[in-house]
Coordinates of N, CA and C in Angstrom, one line a residue:
X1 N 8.8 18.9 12.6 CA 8.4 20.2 12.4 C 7.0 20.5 13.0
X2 N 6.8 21.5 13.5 CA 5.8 22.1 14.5 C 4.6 22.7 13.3
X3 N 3.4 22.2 13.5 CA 2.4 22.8 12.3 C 1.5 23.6 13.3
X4 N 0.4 24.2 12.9 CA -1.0 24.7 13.6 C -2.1 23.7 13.2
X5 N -2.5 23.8 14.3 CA -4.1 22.5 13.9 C -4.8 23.2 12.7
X6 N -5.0 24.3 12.6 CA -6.3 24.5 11.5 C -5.1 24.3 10.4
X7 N -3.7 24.0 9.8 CA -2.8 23.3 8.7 C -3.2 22.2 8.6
X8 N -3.7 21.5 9.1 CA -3.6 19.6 9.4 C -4.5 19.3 8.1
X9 N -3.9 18.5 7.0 CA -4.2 18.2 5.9 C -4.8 16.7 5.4
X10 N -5.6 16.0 5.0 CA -5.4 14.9 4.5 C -3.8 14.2 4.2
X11 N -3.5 12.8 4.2 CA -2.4 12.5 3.6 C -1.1 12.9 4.9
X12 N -1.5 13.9 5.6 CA 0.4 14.5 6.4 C -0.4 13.1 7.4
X13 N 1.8 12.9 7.8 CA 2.1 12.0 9.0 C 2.0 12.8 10.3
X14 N 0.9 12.6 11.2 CA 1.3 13.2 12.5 C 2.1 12.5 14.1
X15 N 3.1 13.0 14.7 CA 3.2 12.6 15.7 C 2.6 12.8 17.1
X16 N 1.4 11.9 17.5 CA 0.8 12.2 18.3 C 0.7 11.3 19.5
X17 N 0.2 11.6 20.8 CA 0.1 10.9 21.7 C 1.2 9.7 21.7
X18 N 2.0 9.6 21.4 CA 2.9 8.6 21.1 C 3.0 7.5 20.0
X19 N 2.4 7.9 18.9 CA 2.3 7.4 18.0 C 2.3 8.1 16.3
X20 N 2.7 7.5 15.5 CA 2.4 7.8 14.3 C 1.0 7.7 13.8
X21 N 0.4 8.6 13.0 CA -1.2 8.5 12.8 C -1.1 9.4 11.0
X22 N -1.6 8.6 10.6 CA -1.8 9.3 8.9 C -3.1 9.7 9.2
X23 N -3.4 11.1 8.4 CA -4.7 12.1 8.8 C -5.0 11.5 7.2
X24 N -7.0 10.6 7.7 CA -7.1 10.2 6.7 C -8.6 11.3 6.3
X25 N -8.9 12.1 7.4 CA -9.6 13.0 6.9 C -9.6 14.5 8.3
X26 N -9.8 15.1 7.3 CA -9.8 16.3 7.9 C -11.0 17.5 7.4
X27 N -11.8 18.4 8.4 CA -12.3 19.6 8.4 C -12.4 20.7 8.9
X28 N -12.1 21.8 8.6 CA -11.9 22.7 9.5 C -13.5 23.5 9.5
X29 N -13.5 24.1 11.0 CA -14.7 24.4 11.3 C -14.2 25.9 11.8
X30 N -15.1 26.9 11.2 CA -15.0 28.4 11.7 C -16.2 28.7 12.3
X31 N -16.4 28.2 13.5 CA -17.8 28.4 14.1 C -18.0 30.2 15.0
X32 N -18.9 30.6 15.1 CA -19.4 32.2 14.7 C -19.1 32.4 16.4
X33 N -19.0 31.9 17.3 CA -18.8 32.1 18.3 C -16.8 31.3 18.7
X34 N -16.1 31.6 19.5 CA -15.1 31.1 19.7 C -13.6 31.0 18.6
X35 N -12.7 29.9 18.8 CA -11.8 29.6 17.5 C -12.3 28.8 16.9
X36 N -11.5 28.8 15.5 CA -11.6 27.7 14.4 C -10.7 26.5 15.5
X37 N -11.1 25.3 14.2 CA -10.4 24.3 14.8 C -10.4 23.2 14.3
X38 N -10.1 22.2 14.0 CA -9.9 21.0 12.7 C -10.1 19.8 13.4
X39 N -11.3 19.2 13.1 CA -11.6 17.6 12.9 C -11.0 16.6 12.3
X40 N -10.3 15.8 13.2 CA -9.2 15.2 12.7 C -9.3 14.2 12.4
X41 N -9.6 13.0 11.5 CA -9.4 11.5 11.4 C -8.4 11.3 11.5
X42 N -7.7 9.7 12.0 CA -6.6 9.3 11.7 C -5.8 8.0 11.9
X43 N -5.6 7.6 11.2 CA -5.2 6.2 11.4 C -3.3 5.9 12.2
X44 N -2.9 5.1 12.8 CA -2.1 4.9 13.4 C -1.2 3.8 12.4
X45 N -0.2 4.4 12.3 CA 0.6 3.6 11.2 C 1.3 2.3 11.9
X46 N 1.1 2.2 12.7 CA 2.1 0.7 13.6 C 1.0 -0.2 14.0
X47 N -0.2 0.1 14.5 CA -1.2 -0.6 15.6 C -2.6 -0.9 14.6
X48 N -2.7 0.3 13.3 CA -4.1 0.4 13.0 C -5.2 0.9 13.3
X49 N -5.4 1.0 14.7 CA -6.1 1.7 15.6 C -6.5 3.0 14.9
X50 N -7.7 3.8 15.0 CA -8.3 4.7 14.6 C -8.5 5.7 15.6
X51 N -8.8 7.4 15.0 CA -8.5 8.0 15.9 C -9.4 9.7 15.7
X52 N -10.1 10.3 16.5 CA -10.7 11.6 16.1 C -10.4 12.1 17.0
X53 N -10.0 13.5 16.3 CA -9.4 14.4 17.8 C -10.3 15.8 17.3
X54 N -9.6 16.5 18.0 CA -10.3 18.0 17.5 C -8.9 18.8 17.9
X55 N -8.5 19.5 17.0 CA -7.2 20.4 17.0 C -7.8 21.8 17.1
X56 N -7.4 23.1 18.0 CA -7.5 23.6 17.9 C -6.9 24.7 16.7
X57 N -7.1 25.9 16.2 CA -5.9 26.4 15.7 C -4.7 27.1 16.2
X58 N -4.6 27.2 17.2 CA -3.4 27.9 18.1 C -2.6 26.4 18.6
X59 N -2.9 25.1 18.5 CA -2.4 23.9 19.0 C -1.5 23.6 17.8
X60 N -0.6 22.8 18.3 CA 0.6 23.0 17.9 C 0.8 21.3 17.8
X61 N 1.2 20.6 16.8 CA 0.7 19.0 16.2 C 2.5 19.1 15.4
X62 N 3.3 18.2 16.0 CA 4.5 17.8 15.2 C 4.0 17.0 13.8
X63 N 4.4 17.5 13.1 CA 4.4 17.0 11.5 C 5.5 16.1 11.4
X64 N 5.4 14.9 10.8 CA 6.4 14.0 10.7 C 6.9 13.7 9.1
X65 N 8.2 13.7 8.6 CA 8.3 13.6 7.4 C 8.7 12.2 7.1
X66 N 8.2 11.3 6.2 CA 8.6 9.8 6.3 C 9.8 9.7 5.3
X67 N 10.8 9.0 4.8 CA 11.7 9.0 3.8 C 11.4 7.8 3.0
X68 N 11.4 8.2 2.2 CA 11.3 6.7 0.8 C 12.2 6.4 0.4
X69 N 12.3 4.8 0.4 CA 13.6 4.2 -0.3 C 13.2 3.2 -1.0
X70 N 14.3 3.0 -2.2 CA 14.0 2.1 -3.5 C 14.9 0.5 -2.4
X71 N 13.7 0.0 -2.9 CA 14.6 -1.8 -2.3 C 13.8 -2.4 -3.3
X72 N 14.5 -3.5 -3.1 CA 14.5 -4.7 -4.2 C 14.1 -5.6 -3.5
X73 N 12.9 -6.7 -3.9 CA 12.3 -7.8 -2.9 C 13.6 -8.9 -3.1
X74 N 14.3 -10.0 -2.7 CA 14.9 -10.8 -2.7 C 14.3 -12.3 -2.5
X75 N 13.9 -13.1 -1.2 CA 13.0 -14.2 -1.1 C 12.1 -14.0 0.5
X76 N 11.8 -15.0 0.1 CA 10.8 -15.3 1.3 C 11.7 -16.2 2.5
X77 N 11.8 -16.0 3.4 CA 12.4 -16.3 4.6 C 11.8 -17.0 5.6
X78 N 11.1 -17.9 5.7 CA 10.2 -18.7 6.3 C 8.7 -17.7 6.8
X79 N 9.0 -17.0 8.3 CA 8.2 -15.8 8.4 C 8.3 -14.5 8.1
X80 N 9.5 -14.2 7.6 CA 10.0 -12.9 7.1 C 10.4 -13.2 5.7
X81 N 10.3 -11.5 5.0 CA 10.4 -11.4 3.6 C 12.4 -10.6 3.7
X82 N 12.6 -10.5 2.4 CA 14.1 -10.5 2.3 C 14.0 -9.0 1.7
X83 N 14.3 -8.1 2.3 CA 14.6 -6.8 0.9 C 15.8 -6.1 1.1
X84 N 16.3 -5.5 -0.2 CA 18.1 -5.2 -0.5 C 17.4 -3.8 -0.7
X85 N 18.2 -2.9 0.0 CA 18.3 -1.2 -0.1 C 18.9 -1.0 -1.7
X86 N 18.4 -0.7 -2.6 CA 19.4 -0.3 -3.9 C 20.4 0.4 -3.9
X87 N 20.4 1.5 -3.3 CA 21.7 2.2 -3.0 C 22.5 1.9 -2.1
X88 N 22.4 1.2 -0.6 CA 23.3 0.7 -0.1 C 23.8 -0.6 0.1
X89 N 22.9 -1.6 -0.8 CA 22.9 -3.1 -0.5 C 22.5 -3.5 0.4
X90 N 22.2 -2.9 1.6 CA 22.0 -3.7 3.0 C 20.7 -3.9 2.6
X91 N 20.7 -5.9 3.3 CA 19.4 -6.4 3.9 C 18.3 -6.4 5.0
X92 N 17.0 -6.0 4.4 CA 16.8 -6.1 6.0 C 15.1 -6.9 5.5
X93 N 15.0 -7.4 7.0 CA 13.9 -8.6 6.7 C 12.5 -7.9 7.6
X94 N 11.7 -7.8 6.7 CA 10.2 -7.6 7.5 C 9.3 -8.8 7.2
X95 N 8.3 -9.1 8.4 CA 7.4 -10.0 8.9 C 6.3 -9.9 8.2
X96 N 6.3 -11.2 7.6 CA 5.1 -11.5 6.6 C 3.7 -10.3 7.4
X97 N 3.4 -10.8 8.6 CA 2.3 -10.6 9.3 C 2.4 -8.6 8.8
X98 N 3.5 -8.2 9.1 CA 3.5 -6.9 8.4 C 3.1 -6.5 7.2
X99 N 3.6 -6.9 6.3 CA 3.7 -7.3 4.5 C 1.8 -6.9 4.6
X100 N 1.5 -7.8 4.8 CA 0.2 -8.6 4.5 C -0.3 -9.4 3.8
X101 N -0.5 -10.5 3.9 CA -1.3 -12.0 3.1 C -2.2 -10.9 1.5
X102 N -2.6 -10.1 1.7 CA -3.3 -9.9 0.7 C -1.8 -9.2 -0.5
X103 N -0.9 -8.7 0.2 CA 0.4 -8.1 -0.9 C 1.4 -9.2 -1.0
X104 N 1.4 -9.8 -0.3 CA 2.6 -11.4 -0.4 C 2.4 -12.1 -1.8
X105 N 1.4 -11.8 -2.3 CA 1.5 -13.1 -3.5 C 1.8 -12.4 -4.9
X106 N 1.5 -10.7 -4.7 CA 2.3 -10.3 -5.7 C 3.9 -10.0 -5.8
X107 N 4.5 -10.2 -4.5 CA 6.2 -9.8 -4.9 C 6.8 -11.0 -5.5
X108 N 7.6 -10.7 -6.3 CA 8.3 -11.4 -7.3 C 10.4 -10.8 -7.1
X109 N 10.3 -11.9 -7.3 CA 12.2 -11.9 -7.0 C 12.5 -10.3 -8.2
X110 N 13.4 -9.5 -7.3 CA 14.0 -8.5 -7.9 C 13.1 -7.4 -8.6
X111 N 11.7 -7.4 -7.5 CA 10.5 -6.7 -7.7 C 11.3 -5.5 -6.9
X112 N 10.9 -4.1 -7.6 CA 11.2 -3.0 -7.2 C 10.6 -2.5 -6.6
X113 N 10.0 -2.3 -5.2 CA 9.0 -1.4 -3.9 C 10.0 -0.6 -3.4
X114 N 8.6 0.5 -2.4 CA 9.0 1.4 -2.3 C 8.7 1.5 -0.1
X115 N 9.8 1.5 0.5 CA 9.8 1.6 1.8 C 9.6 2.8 2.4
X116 N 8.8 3.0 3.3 CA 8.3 4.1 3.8 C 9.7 4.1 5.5
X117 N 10.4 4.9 5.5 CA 11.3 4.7 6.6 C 10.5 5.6 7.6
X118 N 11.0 5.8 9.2 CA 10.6 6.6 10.2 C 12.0 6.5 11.0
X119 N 13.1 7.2 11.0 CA 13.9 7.2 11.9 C 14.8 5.5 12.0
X120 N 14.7 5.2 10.7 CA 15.5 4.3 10.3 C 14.6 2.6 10.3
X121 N 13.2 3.0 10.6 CA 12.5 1.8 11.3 C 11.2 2.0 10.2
X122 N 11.0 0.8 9.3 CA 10.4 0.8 8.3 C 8.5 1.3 9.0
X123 N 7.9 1.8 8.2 CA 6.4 2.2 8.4 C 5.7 2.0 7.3
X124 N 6.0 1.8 6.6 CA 5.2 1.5 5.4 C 5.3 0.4 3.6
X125 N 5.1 0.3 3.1 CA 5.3 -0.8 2.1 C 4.8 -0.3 1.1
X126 N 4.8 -0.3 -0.4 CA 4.8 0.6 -1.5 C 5.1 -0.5 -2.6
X127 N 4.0 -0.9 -3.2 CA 4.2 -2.5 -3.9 C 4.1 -1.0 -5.4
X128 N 4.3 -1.9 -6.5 CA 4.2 -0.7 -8.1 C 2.5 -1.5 -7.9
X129 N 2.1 -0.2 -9.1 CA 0.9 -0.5 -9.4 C 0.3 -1.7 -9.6
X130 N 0.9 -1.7 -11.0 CA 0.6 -3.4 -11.6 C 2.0 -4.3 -11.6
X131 N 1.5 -5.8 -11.7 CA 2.3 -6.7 -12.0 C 2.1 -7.6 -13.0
X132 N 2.6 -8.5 -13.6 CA 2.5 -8.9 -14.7 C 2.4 -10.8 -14.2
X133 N 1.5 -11.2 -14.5 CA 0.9 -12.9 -14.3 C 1.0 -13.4 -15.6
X134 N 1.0 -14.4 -15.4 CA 0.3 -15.6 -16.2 C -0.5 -16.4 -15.1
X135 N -1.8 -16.7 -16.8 CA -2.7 -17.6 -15.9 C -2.0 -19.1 -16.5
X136 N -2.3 -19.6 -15.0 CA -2.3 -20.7 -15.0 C -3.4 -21.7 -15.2
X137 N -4.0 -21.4 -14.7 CA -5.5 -22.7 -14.9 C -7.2 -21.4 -15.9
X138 N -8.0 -22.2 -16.0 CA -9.3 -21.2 -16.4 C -10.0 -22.1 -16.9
X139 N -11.0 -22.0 -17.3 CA -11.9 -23.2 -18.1 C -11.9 -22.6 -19.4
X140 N -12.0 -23.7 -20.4 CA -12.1 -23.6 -21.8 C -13.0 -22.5 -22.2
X141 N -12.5 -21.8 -23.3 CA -13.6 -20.5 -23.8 C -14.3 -21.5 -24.7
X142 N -15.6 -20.8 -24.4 CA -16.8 -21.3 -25.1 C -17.1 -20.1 -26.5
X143 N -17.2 -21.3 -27.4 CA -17.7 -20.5 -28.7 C -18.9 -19.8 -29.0
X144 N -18.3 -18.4 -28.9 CA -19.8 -17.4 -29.2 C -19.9 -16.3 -28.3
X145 N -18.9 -16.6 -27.0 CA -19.3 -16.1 -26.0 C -17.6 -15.2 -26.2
X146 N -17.8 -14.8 -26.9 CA -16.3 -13.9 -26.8 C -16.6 -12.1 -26.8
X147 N -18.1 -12.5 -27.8 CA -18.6 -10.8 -27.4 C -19.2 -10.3 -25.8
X148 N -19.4 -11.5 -25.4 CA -20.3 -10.3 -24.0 C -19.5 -10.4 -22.5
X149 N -19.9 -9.5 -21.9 CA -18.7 -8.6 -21.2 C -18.7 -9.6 -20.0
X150 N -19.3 -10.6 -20.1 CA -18.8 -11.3 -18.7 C -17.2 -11.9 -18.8
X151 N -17.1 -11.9 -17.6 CA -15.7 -12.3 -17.6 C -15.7 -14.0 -16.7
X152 N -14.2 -14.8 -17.0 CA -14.6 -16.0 -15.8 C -13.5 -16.2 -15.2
X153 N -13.7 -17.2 -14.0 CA -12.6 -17.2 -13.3 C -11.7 -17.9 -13.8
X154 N -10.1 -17.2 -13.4 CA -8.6 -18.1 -13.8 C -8.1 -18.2 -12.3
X155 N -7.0 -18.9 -12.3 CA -5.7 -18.6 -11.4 C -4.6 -18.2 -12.0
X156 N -4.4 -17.4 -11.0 CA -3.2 -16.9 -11.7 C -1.5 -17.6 -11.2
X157 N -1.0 -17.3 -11.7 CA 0.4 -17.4 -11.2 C 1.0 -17.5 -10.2
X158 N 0.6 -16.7 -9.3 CA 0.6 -16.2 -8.4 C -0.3 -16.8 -7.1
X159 N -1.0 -18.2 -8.1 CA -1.8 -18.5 -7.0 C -3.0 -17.9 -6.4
X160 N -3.3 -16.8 -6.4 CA -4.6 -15.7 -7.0 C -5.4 -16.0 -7.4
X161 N -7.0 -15.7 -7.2 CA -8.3 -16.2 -7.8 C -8.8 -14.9 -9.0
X162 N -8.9 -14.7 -9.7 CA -8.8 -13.3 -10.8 C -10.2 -13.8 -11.7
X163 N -10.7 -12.5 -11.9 CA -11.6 -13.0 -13.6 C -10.9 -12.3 -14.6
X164 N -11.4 -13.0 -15.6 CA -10.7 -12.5 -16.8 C -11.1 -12.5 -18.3
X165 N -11.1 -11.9 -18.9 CA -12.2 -12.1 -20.4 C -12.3 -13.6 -20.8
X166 N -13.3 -13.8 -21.1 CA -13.8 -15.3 -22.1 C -13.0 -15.7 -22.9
X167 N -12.5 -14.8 -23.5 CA -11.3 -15.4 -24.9 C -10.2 -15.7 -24.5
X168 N -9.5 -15.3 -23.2 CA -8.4 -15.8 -22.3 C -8.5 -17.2 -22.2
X169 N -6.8 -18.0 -22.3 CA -6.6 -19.3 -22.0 C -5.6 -19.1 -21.2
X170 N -4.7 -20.4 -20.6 CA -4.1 -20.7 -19.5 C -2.7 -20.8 -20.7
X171 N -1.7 -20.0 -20.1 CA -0.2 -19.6 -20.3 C -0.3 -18.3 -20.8
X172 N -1.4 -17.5 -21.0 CA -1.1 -16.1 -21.6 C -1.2 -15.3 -20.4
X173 N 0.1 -14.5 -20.5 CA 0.4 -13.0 -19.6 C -0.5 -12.2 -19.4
X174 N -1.2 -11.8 -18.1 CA -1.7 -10.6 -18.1 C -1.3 -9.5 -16.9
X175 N -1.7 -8.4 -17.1 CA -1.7 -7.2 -16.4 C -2.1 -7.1 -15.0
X176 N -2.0 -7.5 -13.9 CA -2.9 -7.1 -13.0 C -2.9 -5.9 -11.7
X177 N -3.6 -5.2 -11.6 CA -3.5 -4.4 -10.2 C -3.0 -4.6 -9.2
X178 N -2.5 -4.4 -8.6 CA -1.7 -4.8 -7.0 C -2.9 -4.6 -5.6
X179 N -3.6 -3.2 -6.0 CA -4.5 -3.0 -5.1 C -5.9 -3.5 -5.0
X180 N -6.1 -3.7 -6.2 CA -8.0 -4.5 -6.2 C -7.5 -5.5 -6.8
X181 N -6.4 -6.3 -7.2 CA -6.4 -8.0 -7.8 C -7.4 -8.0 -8.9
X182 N -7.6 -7.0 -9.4 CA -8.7 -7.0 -10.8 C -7.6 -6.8 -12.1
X183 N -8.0 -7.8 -13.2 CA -7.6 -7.7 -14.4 C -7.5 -6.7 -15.1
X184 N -6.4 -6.0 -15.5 CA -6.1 -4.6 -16.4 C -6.5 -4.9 -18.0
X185 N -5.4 -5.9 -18.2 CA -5.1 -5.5 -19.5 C -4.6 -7.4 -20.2
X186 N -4.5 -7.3 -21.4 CA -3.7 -8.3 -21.6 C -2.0 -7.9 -21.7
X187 N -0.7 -8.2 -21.0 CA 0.4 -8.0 -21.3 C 1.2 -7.9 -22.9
X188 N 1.8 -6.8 -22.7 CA 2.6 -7.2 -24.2 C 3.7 -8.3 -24.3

């Protein structure tokens, strides 16, 4: 779909220069002489590469719409990860190096994420908020120190380096963020 430069919003997918680019900031400028026209940030969804353009508003920028699909993680595949479409069963395998080393240690068998499609060819990865650990290792809580707000280091489950309240020991479940690897909550 065909947009106008002064539309171009935070957040839209654009098709540009031959590539996909998420507009990660935008402003539009009505300067007192000439047209308006929109300052474009934007990141490139396949390469990463960064990008500033200047749109005018009479320029004409294809909007790209991405499709979301429910998959299920399955296993790890030596360099590739395993994921089942929910609605149609089919498998299909993406490259760790894609995934990313920092999201890899939270998928868990029959973890529910969210695929960003482009014309049938995955673009994006959508882990849930939180996941749920056990620590595994931590040092012994020390007595007295349960009131003050520092926290100490555990591992988690997951193999993960985490802090976590003083009164925490090693086998109890907790909460964690997917995006900052910071300690939520204790699990129910």
């Amino acid at each position: 779909m065909k947009i106008n430069g002064n539309t171009i919003k935070p957040g839209m997918v654009l098709q540009h220069n031959g590539g996909l680019w998420v507009v990660t900031k935008a402003s539009h400028v009505k300067p007192g002489k000439g047209g308006a026209f929109a300052n474009v940030e934007a990141k490139n969804l396949e390469t990463g590469n960064k990008l500033n353009e200047r749109f005018r508003s009479e320029d004409k920028v294809e909007r790209v719409t991405l499709e979301q699909k429910d998959f299920s993680y399955l296993f790890d595949n030596g360099d590739s990860l395993v994921f089942m479409d929910d609605t149609t069963y089919e498998q299909i395998e993406l490259q760790k190096t894609w995934v990313g080393d920092e999201r890899i240690p939270y998928l868990q068998e029959g973890m529910k994420v969210i695929i960003e499609m482009h014309e049938e060819r995955p673009i994006g990865l959508e882990l849930p908020d939180q996941v749920v650990l056990e620590v595994a290792e931590t040092e012994p809580t020390v007595k007295g120190q349960t009131a003050s707000s520092s926290y100490k280091p555990a591992l988690a489950s997951n193999g993960v380096r985490i802090m976590i309240p003083p009164y925490m020991s090693a086998g109890e479940r907790i909460v964690v963020d997917t995006t900052s690897g910071e300690y939520v909550r204790r699990a129910d």
